[in-house]
Coordinates of C-alpha atoms in Angstrom, one line a residue:
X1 CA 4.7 -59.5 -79.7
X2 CA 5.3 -56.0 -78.9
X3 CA 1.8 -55.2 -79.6
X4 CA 0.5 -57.8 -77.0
X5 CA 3.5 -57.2 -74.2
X6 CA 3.1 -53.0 -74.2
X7 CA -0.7 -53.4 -73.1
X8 CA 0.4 -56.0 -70.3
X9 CA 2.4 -54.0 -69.1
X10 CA 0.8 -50.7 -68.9
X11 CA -1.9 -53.0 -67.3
X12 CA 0.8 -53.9 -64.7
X13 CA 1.6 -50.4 -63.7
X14 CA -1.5 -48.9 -63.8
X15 CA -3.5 -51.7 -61.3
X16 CA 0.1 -51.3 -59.0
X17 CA -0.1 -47.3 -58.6
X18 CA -4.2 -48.2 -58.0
X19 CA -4.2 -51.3 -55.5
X20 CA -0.5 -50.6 -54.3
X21 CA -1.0 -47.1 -54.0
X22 CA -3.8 -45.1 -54.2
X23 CA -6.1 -47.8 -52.6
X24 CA -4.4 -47.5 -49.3
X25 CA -3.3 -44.1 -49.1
X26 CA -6.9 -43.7 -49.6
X27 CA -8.0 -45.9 -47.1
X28 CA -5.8 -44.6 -44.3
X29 CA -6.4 -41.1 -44.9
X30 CA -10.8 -42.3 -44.6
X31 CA -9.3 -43.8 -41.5
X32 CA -7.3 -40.7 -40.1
X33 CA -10.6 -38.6 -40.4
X34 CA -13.2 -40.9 -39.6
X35 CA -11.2 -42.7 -36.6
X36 CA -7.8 -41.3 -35.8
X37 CA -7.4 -43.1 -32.9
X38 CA -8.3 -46.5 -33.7
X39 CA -6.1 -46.1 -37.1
X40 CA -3.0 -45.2 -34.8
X41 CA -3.2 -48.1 -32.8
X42 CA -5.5 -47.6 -30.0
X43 CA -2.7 -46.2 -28.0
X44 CA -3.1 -46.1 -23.7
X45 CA -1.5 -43.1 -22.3
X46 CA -0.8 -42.5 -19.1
X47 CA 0.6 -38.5 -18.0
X48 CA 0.9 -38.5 -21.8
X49 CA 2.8 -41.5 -22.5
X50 CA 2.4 -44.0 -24.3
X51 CA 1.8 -47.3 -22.1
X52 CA 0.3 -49.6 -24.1
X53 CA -2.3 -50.4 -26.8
X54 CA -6.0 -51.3 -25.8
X55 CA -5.8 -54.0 -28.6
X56 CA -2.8 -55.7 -27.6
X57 CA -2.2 -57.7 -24.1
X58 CA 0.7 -56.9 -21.7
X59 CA 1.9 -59.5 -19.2
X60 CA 0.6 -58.6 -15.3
X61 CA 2.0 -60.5 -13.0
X62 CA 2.1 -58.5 -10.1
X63 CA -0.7 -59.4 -7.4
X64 CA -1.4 -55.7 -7.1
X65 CA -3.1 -56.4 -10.7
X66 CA -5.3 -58.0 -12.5
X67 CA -4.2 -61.3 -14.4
X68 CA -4.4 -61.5 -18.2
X69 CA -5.3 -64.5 -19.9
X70 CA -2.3 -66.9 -21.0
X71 CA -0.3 -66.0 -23.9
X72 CA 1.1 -68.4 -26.5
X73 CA 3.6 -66.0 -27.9
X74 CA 7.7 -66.9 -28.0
X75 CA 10.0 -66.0 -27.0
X76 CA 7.8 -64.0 -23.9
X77 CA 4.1 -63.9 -23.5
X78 CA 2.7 -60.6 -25.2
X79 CA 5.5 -60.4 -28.0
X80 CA 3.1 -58.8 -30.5
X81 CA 6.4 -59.4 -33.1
X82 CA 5.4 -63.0 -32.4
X83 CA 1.7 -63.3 -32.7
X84 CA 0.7 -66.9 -32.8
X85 CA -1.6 -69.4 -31.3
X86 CA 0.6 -72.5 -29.1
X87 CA -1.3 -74.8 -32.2
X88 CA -1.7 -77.3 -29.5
X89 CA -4.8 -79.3 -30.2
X90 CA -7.3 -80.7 -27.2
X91 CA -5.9 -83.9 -26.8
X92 CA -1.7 -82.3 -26.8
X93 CA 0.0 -83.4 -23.2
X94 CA 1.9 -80.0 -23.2
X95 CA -1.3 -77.9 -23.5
X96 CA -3.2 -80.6 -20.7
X97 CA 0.1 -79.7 -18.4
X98 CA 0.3 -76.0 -19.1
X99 CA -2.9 -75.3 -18.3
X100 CA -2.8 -77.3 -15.4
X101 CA 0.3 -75.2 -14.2
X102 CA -1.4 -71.9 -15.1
X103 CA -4.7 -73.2 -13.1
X104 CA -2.1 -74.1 -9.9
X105 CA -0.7 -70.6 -10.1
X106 CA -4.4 -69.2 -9.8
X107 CA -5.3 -71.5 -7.0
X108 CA -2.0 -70.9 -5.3
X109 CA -3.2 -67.2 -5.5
X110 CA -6.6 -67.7 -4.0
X111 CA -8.7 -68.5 -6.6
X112 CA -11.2 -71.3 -5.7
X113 CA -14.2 -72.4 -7.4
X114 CA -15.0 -73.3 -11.3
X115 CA -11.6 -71.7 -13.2
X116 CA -12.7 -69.7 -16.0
X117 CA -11.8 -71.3 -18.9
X118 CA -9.7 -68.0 -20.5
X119 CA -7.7 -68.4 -17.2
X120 CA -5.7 -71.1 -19.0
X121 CA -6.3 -70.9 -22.4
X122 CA -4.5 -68.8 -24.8
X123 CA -6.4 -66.9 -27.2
X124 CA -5.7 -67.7 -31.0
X125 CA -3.4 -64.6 -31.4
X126 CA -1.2 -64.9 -27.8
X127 CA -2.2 -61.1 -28.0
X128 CA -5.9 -60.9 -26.7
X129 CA -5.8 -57.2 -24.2
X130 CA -9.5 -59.2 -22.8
X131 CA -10.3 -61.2 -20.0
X132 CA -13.8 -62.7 -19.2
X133 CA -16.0 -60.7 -16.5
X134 CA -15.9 -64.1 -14.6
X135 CA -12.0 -64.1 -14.8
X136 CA -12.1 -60.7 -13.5
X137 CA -14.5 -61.0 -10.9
X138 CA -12.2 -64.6 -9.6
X139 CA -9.1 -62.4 -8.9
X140 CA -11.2 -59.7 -7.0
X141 CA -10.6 -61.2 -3.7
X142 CA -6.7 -61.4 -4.3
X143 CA -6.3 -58.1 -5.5
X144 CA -8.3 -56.7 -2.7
X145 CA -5.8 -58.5 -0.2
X146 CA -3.3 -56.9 -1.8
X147 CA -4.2 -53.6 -1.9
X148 CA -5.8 -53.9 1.3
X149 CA -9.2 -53.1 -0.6
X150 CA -12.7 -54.3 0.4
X151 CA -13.6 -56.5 -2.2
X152 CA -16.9 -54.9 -2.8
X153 CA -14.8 -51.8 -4.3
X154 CA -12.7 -53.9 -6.4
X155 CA -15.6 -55.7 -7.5
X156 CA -17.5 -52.9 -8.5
X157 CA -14.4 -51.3 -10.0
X158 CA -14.9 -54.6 -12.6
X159 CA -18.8 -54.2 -13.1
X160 CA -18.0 -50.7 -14.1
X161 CA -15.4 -52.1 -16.5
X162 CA -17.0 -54.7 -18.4
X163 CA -18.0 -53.9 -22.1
X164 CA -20.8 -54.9 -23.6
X165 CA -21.6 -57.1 -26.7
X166 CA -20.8 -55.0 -30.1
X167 CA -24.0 -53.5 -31.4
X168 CA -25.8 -55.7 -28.2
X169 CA -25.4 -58.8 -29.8
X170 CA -21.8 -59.5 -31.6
X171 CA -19.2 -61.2 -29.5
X172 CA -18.9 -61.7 -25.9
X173 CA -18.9 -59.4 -22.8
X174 CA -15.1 -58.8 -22.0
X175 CA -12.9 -56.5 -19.6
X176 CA -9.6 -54.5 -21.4
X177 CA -6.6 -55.9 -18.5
X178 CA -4.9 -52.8 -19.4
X179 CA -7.7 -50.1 -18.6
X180 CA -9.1 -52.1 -15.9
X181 CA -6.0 -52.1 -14.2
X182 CA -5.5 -47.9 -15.0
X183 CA -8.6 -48.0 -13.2
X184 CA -7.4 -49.7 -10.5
X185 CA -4.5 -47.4 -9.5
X186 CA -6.7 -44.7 -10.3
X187 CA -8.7 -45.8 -7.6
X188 CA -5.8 -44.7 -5.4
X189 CA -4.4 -47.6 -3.3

């Protein structure tokens, strides 16, 4: 038996101090070198500090800013300790009436026309730092009023924004709520 359970063993350590070890130590230091940024979180720094991640959402509600899509996350919207989709399915009654209160809130602040559809839905993590262009360019007006901005500037303050498709054909075109909004009071009002 000893003969059979000293080989399993050795095994055991040896495929811990490569997979639990060495593998990632490896990994992260590839990842430090190659992109140091992106391995440290993407972190948003404003007069050198730290503000926020451009890979995780932060709750705008202000009317000087722009909106982010819902967030699904408990106890608060953006709790990244709490990432989660609401796992309400298309025919749920409490997803039907929560978006209708999110879309009430947009029309309330000016929006009119066809809604977006990220402007009520929660993306699958409750974290998503992206908005649609067309989510972006349906606030323009109210921020404008806010700021006392023509809406031409804010609008091409979002065109100048948007990002692109990955490689020009993975994914969607999408605006980062956090650096459009760093933008924005950039912009100076």
């Amino acid at each position: 038996m000893l003969n059979q359970l000293r080989p399993a063993l050795v095994l055991t350590l040896a495929f811990t101090a490569i997979t639990g070890f060495a593998y990632p130590l490896a990994i992260t230091g590839v990842a430090q070198v190659l992109m140091p940024a992106e391995a440290n979180g993407s972190l948003v720094r404003k007069n050198g500090v730290v503000i926020g991640s451009g890979l995780i959402g932060q709750n705008f509600a202000s009317q000087r800013y722009f909106w982010p899509r819902p967030s699904a996350t408990v106890p608060g919207p953006y709790n990244a300790g709490s990432s989660s989709g609401s796992n309400l399915g298309t025919t749920s009654i409490r997803l039907k009436d929560r978006v209708a209160v999110d879309i009430e809130r947009l029309r309330e602040a000016g929006v009119s026309g066809v809604v977006p559809a990220d402007a009520g839905t929660a993306s699958a993590s409750g974290l998503d730092p992206h908005i649609s262009p067309a989510f972006a360019r349906a606030q323009v007006a109210r921020i404008a009023r806010a700021r006392r901005l023509r809406e031409a500037d804010v609008a091409a303050l979002v065109k100048r924004n948007v990002q692109g498709r990955l490689m020009g054909i993975i994914g969607e075109p999408r605006v980062n709520v956090l650096e459009l909004n760093l933008a924005l009071d950039a912009s100076g009002n």
